[in-house]
mmCIF file of C-alpha atoms and ligand atoms in Angstrom:
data_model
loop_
_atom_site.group_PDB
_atom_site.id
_atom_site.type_symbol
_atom_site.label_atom_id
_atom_site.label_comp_id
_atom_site.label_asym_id
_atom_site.label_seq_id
_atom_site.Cartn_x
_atom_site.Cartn_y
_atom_site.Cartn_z
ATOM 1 C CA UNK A 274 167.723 71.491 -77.545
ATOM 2 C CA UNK A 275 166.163 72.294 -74.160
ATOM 3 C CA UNK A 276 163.759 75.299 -74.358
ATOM 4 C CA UNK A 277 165.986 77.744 -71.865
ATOM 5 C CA UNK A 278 168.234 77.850 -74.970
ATOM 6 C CA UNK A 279 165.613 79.589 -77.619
ATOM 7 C CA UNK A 280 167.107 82.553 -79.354
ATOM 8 C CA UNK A 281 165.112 85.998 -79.762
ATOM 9 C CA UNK A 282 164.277 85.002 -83.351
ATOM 10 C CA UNK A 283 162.657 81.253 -82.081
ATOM 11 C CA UNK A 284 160.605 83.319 -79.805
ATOM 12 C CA UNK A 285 157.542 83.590 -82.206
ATOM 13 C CA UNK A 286 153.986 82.905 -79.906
ATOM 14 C CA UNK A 287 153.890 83.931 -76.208
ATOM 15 C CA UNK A 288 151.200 82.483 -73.466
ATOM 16 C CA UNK A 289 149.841 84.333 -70.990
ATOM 17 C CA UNK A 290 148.562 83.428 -68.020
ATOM 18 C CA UNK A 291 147.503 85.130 -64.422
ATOM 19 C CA UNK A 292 147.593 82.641 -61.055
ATOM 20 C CA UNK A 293 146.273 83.360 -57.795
ATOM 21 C CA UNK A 294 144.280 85.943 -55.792
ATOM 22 C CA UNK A 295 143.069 88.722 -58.288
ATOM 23 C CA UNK A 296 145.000 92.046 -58.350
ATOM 24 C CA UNK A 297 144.267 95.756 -59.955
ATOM 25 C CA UNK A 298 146.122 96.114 -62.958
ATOM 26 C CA UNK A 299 146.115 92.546 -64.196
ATOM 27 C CA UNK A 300 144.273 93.547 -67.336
ATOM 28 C CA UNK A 301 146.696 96.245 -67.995
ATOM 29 C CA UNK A 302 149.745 93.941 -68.217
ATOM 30 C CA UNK A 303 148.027 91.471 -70.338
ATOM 31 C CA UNK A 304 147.067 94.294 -72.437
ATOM 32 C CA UNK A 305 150.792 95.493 -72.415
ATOM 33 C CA UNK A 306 152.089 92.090 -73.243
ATOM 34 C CA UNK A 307 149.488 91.545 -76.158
ATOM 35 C CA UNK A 308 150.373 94.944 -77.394
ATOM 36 C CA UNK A 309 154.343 94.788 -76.976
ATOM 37 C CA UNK A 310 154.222 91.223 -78.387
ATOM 38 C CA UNK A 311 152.012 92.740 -81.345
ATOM 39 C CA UNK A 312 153.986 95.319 -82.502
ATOM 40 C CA UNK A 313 156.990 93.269 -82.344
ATOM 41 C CA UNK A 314 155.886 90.785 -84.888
ATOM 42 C CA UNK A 315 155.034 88.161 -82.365
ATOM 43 C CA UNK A 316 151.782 86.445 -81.767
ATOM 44 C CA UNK A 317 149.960 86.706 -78.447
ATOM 45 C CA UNK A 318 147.923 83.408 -76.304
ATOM 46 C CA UNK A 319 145.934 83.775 -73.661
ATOM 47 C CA UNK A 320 145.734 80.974 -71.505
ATOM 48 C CA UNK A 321 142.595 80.588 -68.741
ATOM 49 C CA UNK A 322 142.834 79.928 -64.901
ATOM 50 C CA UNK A 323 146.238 80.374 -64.714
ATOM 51 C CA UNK A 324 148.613 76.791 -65.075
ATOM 52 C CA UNK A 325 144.669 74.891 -65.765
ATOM 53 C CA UNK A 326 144.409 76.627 -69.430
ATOM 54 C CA UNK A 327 147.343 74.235 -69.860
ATOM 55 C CA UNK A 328 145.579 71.049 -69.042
ATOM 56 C CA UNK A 329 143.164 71.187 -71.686
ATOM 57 C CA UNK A 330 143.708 71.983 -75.162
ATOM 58 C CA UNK A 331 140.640 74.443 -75.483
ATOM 59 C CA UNK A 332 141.200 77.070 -72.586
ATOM 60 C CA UNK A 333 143.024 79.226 -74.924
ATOM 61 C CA UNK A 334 142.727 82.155 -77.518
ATOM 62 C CA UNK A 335 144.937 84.064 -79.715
ATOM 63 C CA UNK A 336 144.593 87.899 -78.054
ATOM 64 C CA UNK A 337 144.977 90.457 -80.738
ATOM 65 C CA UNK A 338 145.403 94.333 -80.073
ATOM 66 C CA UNK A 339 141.701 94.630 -80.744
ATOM 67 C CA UNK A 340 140.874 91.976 -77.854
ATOM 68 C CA UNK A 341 142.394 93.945 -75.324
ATOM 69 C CA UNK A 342 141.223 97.354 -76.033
ATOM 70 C CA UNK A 343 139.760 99.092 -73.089
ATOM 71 C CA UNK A 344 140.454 96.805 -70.261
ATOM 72 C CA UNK A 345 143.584 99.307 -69.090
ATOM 73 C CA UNK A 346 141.040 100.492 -66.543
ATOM 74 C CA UNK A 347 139.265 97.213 -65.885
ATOM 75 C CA UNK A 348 139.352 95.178 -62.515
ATOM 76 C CA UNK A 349 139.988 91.172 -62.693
ATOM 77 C CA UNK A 350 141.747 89.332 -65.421
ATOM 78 C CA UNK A 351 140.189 88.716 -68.587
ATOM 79 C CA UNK A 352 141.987 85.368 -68.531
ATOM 80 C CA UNK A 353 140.207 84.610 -64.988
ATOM 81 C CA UNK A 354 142.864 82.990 -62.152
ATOM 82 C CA UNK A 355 142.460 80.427 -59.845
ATOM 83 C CA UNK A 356 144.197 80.393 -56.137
ATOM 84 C CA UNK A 357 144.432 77.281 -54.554
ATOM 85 C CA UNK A 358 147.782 76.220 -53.967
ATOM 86 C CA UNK A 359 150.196 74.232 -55.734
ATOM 87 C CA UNK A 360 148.690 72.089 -58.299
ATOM 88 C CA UNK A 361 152.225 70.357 -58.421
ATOM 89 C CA UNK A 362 151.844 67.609 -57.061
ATOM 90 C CA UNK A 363 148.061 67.012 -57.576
ATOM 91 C CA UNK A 364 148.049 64.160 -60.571
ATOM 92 C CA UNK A 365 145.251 65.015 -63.527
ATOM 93 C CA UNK A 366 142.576 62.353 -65.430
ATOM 94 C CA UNK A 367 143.585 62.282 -69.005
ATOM 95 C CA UNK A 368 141.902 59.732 -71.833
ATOM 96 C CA UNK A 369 144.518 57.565 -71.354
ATOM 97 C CA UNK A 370 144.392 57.780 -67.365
ATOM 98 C CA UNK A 371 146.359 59.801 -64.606
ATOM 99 C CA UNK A 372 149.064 62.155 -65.085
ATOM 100 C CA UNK A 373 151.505 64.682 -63.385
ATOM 101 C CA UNK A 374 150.321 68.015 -63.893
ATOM 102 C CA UNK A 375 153.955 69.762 -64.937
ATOM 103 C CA UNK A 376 154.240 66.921 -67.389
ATOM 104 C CA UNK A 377 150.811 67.498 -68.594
ATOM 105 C CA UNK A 378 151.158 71.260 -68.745
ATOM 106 C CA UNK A 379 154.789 71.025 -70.404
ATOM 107 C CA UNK A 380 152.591 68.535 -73.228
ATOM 108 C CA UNK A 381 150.188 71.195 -74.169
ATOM 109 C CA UNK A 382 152.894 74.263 -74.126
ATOM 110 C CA UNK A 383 154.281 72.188 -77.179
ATOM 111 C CA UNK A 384 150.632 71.455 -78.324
ATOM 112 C CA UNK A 385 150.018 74.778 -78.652
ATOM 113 C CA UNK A 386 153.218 75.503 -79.755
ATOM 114 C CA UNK A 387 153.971 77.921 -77.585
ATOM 115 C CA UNK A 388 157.993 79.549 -77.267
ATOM 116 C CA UNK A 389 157.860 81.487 -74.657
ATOM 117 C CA UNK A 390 155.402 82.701 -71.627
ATOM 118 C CA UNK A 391 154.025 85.510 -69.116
ATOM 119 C CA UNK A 392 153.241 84.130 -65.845
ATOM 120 C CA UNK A 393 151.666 87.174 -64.167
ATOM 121 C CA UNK A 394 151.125 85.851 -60.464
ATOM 122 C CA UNK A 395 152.197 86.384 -56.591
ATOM 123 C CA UNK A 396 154.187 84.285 -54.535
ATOM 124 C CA UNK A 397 152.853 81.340 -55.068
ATOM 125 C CA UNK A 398 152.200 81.445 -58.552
ATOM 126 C CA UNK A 399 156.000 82.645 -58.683
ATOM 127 C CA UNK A 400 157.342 79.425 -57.150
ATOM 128 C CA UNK A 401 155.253 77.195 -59.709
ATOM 129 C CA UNK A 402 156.568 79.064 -62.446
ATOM 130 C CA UNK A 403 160.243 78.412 -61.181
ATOM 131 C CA UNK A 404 159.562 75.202 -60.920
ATOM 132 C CA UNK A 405 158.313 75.224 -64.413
ATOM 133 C CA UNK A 406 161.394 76.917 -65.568
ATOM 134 C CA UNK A 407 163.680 74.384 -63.924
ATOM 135 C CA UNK A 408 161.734 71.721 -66.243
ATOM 136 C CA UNK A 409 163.236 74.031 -68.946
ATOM 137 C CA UNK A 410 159.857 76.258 -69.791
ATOM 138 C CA UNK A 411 161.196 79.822 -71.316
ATOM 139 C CA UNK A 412 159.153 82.007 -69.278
ATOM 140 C CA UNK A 413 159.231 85.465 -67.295
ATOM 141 C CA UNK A 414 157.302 86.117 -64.326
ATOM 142 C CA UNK A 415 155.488 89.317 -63.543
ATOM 143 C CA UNK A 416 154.843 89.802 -59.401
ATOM 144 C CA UNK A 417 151.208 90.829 -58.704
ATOM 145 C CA UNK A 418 149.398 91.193 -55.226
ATOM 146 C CA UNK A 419 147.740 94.169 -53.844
ATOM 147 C CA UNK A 420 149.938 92.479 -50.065
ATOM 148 C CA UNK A 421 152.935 93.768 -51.724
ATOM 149 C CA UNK A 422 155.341 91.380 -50.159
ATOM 150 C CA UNK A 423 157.224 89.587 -53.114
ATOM 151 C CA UNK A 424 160.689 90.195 -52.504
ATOM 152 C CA UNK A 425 163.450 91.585 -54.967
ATOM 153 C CA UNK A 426 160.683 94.229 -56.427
ATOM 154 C CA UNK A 427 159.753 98.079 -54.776
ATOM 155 C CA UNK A 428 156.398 97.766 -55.616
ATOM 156 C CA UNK A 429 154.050 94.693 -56.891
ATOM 157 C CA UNK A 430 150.724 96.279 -58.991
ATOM 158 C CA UNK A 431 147.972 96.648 -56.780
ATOM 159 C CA UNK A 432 149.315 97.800 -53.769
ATOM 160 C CA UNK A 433 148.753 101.275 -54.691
ATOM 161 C CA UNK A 434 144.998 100.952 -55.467
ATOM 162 C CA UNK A 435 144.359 98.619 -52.553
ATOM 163 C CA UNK A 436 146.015 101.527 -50.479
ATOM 164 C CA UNK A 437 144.138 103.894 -52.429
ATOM 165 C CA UNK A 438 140.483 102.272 -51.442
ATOM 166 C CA UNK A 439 141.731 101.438 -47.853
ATOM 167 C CA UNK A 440 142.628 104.735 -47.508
ATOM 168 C CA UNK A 441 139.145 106.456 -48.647
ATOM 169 C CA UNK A 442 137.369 104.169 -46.226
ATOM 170 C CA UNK A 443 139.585 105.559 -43.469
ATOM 171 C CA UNK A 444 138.562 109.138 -44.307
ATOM 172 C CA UNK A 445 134.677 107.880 -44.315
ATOM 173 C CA UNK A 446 135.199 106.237 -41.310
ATOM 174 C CA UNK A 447 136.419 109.267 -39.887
ATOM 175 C CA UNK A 448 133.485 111.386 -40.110
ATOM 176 C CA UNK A 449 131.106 108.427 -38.421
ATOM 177 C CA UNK A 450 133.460 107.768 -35.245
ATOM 178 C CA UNK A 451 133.803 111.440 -34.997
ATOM 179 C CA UNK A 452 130.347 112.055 -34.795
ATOM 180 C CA UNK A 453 129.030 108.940 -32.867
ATOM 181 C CA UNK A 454 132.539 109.479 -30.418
ATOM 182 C CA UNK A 455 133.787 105.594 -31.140
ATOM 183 C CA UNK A 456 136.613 103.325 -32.032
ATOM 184 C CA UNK A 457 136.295 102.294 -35.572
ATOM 185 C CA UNK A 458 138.738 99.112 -36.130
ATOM 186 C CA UNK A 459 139.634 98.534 -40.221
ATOM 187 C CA UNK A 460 140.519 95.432 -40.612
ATOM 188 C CA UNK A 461 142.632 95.190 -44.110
ATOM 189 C CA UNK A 462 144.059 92.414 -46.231
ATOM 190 C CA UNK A 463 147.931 91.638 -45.706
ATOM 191 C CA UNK A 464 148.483 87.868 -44.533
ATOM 192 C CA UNK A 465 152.415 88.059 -43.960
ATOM 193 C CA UNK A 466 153.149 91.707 -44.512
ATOM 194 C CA UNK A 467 151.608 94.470 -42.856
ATOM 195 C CA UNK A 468 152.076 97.329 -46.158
ATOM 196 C CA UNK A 469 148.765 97.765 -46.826
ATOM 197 C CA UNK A 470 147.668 98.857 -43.130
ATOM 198 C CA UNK A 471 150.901 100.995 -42.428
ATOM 199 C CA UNK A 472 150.295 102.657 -45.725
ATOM 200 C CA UNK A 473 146.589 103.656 -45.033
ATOM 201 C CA UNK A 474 146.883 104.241 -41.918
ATOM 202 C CA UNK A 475 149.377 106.600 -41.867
ATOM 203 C CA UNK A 476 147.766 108.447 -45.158
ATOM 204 C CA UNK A 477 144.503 108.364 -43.654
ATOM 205 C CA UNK A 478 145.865 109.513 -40.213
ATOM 206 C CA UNK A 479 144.675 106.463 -38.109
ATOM 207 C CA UNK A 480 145.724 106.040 -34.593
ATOM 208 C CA UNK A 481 146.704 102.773 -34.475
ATOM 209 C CA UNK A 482 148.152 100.291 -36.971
ATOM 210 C CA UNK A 483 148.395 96.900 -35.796
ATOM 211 C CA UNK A 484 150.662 94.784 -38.395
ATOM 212 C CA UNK A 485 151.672 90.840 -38.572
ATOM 213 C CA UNK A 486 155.188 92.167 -38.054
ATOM 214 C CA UNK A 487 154.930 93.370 -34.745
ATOM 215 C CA UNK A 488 152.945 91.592 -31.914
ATOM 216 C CA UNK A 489 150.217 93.942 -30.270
ATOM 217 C CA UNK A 490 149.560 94.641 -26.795
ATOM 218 C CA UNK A 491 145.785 95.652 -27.289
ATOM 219 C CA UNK A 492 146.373 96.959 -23.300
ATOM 220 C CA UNK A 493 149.077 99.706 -25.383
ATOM 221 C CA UNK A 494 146.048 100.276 -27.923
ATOM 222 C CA UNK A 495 143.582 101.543 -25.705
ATOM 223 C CA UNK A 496 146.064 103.022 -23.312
ATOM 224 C CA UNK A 497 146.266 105.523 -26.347
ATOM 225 C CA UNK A 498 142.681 105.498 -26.919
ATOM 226 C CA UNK A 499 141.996 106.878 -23.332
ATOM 227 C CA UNK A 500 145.002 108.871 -23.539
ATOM 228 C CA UNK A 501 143.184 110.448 -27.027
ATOM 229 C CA UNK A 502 139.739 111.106 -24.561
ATOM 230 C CA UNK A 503 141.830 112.399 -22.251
ATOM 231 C CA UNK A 504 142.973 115.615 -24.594
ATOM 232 C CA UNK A 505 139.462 115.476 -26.270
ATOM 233 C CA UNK A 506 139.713 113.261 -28.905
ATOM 234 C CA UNK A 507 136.549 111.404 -27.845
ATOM 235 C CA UNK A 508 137.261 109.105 -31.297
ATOM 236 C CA UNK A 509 139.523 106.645 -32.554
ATOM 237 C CA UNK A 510 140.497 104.628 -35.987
ATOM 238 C CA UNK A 511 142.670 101.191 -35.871
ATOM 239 C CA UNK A 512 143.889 99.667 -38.880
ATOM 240 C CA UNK A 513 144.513 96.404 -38.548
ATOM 241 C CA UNK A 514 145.896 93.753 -41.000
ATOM 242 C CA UNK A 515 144.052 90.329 -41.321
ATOM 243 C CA UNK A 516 147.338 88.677 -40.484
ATOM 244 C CA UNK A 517 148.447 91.049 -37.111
ATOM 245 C CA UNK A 518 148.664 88.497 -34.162
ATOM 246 C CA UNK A 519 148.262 90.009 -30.338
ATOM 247 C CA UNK A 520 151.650 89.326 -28.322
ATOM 248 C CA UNK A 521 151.957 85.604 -27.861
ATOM 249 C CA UNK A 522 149.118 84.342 -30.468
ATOM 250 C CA UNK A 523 148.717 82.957 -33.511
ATOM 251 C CA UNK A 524 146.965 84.267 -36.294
ATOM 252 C CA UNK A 525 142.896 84.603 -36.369
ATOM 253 C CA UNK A 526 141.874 81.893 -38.759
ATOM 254 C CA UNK A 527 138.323 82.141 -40.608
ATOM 255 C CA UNK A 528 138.816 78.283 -42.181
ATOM 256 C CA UNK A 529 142.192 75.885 -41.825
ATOM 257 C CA UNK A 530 144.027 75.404 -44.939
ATOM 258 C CA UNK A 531 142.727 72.087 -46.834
ATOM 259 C CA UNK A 532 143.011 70.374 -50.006
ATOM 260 C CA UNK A 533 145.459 72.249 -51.523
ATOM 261 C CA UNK A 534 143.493 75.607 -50.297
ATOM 262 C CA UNK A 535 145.924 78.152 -47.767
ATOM 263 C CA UNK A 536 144.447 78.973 -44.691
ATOM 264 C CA UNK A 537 141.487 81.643 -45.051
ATOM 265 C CA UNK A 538 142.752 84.668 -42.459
ATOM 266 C CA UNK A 539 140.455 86.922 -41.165
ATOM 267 C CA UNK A 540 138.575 87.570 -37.729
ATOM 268 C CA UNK A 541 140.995 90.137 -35.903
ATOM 269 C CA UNK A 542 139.043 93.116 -36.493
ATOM 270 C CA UNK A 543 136.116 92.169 -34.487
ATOM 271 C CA UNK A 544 138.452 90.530 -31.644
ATOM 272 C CA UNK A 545 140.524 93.582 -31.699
ATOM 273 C CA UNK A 546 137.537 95.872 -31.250
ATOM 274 C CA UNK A 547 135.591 93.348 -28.541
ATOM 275 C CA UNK A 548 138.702 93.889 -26.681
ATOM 276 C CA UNK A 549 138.631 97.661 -27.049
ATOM 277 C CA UNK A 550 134.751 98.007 -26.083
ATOM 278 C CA UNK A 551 135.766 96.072 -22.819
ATOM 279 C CA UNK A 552 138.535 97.591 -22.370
ATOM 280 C CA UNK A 553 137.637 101.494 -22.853
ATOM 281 C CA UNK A 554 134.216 101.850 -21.996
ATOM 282 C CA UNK A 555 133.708 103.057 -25.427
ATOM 283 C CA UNK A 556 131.242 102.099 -28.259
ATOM 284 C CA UNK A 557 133.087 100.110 -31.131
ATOM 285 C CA UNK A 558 132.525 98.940 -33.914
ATOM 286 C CA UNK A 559 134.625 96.728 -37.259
ATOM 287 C CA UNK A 560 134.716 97.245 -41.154
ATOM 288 C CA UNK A 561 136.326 94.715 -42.736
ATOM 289 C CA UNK A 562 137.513 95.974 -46.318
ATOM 290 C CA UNK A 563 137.882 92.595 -47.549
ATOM 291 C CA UNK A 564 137.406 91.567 -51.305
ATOM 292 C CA UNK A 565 137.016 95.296 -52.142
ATOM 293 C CA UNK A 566 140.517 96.109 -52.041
ATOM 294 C CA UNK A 567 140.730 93.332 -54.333
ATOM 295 C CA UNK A 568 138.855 95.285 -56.849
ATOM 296 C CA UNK A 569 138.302 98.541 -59.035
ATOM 297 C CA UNK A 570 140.294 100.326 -61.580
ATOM 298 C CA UNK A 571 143.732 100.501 -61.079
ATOM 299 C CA UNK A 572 144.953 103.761 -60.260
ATOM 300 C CA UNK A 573 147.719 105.851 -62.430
ATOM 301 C CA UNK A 574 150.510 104.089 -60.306
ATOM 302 C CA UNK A 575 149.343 101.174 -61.061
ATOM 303 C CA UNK A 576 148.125 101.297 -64.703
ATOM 304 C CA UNK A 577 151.746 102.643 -65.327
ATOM 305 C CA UNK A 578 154.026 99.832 -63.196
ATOM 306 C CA UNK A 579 151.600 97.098 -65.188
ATOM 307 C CA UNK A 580 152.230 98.583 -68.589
ATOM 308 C CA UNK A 581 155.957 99.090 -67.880
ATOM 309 C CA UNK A 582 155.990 95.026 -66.359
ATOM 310 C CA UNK A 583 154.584 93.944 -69.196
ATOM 311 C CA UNK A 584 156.558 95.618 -71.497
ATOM 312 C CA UNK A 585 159.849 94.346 -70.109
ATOM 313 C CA UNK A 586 158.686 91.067 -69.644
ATOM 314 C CA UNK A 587 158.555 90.568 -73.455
ATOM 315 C CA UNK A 588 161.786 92.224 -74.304
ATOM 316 C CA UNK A 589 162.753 89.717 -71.923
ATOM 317 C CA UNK A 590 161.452 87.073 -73.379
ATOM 318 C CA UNK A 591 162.799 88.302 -76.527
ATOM 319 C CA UNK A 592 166.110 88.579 -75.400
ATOM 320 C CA UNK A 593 166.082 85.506 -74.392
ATOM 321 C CA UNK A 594 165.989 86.010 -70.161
ATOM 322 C CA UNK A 595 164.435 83.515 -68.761
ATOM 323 C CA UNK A 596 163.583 81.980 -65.441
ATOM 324 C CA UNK A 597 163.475 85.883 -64.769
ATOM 325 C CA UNK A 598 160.948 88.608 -62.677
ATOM 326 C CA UNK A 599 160.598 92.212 -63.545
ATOM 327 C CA UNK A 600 161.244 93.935 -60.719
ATOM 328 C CA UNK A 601 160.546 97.918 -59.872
ATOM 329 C CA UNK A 602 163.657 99.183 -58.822
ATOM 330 C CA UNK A 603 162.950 102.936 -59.047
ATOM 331 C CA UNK A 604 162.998 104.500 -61.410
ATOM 332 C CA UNK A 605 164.109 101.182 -63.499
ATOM 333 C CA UNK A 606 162.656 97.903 -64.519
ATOM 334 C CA UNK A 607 164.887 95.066 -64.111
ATOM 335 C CA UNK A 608 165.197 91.606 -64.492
ATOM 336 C CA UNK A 609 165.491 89.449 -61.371
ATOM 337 C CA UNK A 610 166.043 85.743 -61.240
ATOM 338 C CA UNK A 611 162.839 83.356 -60.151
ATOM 339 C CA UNK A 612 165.651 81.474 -57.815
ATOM 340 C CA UNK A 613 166.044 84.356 -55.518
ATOM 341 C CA UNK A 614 162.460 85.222 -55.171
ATOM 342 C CA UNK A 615 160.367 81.747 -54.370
ATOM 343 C CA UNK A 616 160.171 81.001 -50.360
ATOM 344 C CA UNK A 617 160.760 84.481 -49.357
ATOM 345 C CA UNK A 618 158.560 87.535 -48.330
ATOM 346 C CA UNK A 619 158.857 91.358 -48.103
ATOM 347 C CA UNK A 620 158.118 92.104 -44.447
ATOM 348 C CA UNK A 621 157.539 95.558 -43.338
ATOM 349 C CA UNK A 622 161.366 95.764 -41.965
ATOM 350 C CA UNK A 623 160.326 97.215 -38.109
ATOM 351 C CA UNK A 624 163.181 100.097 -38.469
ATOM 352 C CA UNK A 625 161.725 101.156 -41.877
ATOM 353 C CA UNK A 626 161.017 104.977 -42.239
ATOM 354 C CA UNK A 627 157.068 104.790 -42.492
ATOM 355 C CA UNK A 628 157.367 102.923 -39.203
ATOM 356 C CA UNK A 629 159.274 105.750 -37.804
ATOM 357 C CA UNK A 630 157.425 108.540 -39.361
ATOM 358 C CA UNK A 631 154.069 107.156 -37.580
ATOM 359 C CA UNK A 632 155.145 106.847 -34.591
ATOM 360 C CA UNK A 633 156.503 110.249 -35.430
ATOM 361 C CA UNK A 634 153.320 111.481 -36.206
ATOM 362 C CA UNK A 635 151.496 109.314 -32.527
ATOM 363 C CA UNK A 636 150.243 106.905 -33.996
ATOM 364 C CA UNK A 637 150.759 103.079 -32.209
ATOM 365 C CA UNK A 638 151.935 99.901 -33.133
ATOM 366 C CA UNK A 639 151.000 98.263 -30.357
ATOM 367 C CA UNK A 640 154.440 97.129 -29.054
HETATM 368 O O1 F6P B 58 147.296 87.621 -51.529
HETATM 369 C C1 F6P B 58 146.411 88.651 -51.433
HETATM 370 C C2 F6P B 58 145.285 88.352 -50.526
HETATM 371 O O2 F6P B 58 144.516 89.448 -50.779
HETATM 372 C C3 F6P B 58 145.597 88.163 -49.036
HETATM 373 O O3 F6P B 58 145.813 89.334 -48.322
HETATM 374 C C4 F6P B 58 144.364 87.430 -48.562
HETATM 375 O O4 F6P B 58 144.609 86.715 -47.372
HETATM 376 C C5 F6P B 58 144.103 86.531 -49.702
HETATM 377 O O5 F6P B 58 144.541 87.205 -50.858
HETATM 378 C C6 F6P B 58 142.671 86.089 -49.805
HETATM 379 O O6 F6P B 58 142.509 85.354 -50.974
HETATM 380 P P1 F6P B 58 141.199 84.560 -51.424
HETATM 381 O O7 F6P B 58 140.100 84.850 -50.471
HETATM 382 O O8 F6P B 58 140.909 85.046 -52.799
HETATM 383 O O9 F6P B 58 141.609 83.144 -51.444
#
């Protein structure tokens, strides 16, 4: 009987796992899965470094109510996560010599007899897990990333708290360019998807946001900055995400992808602001947020969306749903399937309302 055809009662130990870049809020849906899984009679595995705690048979451990107490508010994964790629393809050393890594992985899910599993991961980690699924693994996956551009959900967990810190920093930047009358350029995470700078930037009142999904004229930029001087605001802020590319460029790479590794973005910030020092006359200078938005306690938004993911993604594992996502669709969680998620991502659509609203409110885009 392939595994996609387990009933609810079959369903009796559930892995865990967490792939690729870190997120706020990761520890509260392993928490909410341990607990949900619990208290419905079910025992709970944690597996370590995402898809790798299925290589070996000792990168696991049962996770019991008590294990996860107090990491609701806790940073990071308890299970730690790796993000590198797709290990697909990449064969493995065994005893017995080289292997494929799915048909390794699928080995030790029946090692460990294991019925059903949480893979709590972004887009990539997604797309392995529908591959996984397709090899007939009963799983659900949970969409994490503080970019928030996985398709078919609202809201991934982390966005808010990444928008939360990124935010703060605005207001503290505020005071300093006010005082020392300069450009302060943020340069924030977001490699496709430009939510995390729109959504600072307008809540911390910025006055420009410069996003991957609409080429920049930095000419338009500091048009408005000495348009700003010119009425007396002798200060500026620009948010700008890591993956925003100036009108006919490409995107400012920190390291080429390799070895399984994506490209490292990163570098805009101080280009934009070298450009806006030349440009203006005025004194400028870059913070780039970085890892930090990466970590923290989640806030309330977050702490709640994680529990609720978690939650659902057992009763859908229970009910027997897999090859699934939760998915926010306010005010509900749903179930999405894996097959209309993988190869896609949630742009910032140009039209959308927060777009309008700040260049409503002055703010530029660039364009
Ligand atoms: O996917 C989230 C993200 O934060 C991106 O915005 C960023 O480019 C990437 O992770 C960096 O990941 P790392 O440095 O951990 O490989």
């Amino acid at each position: 009987m392939p595994e996609s055809s387990k009933s609810s009662s079959e369903i009796r130990r559930i892995g865990i796992l967490t792939g690729g870049g870190d997120a706020p809020g990761l520890n509260a849906v392993i928490r909410a899965v341990v607990k949900a899984a619990t208290n419905a009679g079910r025992e709970a595995i944690g597996l370590e470094d995402s898809f790798d705690g299925l290589i070996e048979l000792d990168r696991w451990r049962k996770l019991t109510p008590r294990d996860v107490t107090g990491i609701l508010r806790i940073g990071g994964t308890i299970l730690g996560t790796v993000n590198r790629g797709n290990p697909f393809h990449a064969p493995i050393a065994t005893s017995g010599g080289t292997m494929g890594y799915a048909t390794r992985c699928i080995e030790v899910f029946h090692q460990l007899e294991l019925d059903g599993l949480v893979v709590i991961g972004g887009d990539g980690t997604l797309a392995i897990a529908h591959e996984f699924h397709k090899l007939g693994l009963p799983l659900v996956g949970v969409p994490k990333t503080i970019d928030n551009d996985i398709v078919e959900t609202t809201n991934t967990f982390g966005f808010d708290t990444a928008v939360s810190f990124a935010t703060d920093a605005i207001d503290r930047l505020h005071t300093t360019a006010q005082s020392h009358h300069r450009v302060m350029v943020v340069e924030v995470m977001g490699r496709y998807a430009g939510w995390i700078a729109l959504y600072a930037g307008v809540a911390g009142g910025a006055d420009a946001i410069l996003i991957p999904e609409i080429p920049f004229d930095v000419q338009k930029v500091a048009q408005h900055i000495r348009a700003r001087e010119a009425y007396g605001a002798r200060f500026s802020i620009v948010v700008v995400a890591e993956g925003a590319t100036p009108l006919g460029a490409g995107v400012t790479l920190q390291k080429a992808a390799n070895g399984g590794y994506v490209e490292r973005l990163g570098g805009i910030g101080a280009q934009v602001t070298a450009d806006l020092e030349r440009l203006t006359g005025k004194e400028a200078r870059t913070v780039v947020l970085g890892h930090l938005q990466r970590g923290g306690s989640p806030t309330s938004f977050d702490r709640m969306l994680a529990t609720r993911f978690g939650a659902r993604a057992v009763e859908l594992l229970l009910d027997a749903q897999f090859g699934t996502m939760v998915a926010f669709h306010p005010p509900e969680i749903v179930a999405v399937p894996l097959e209309k998620v993988v190869g896609r991502t949630r742009n910032v659509p140009v039209d959308f309302d927060v777009v309008r609203a700040a260049r409503a409110m002055g703010i530029t885009l660039g364009d």
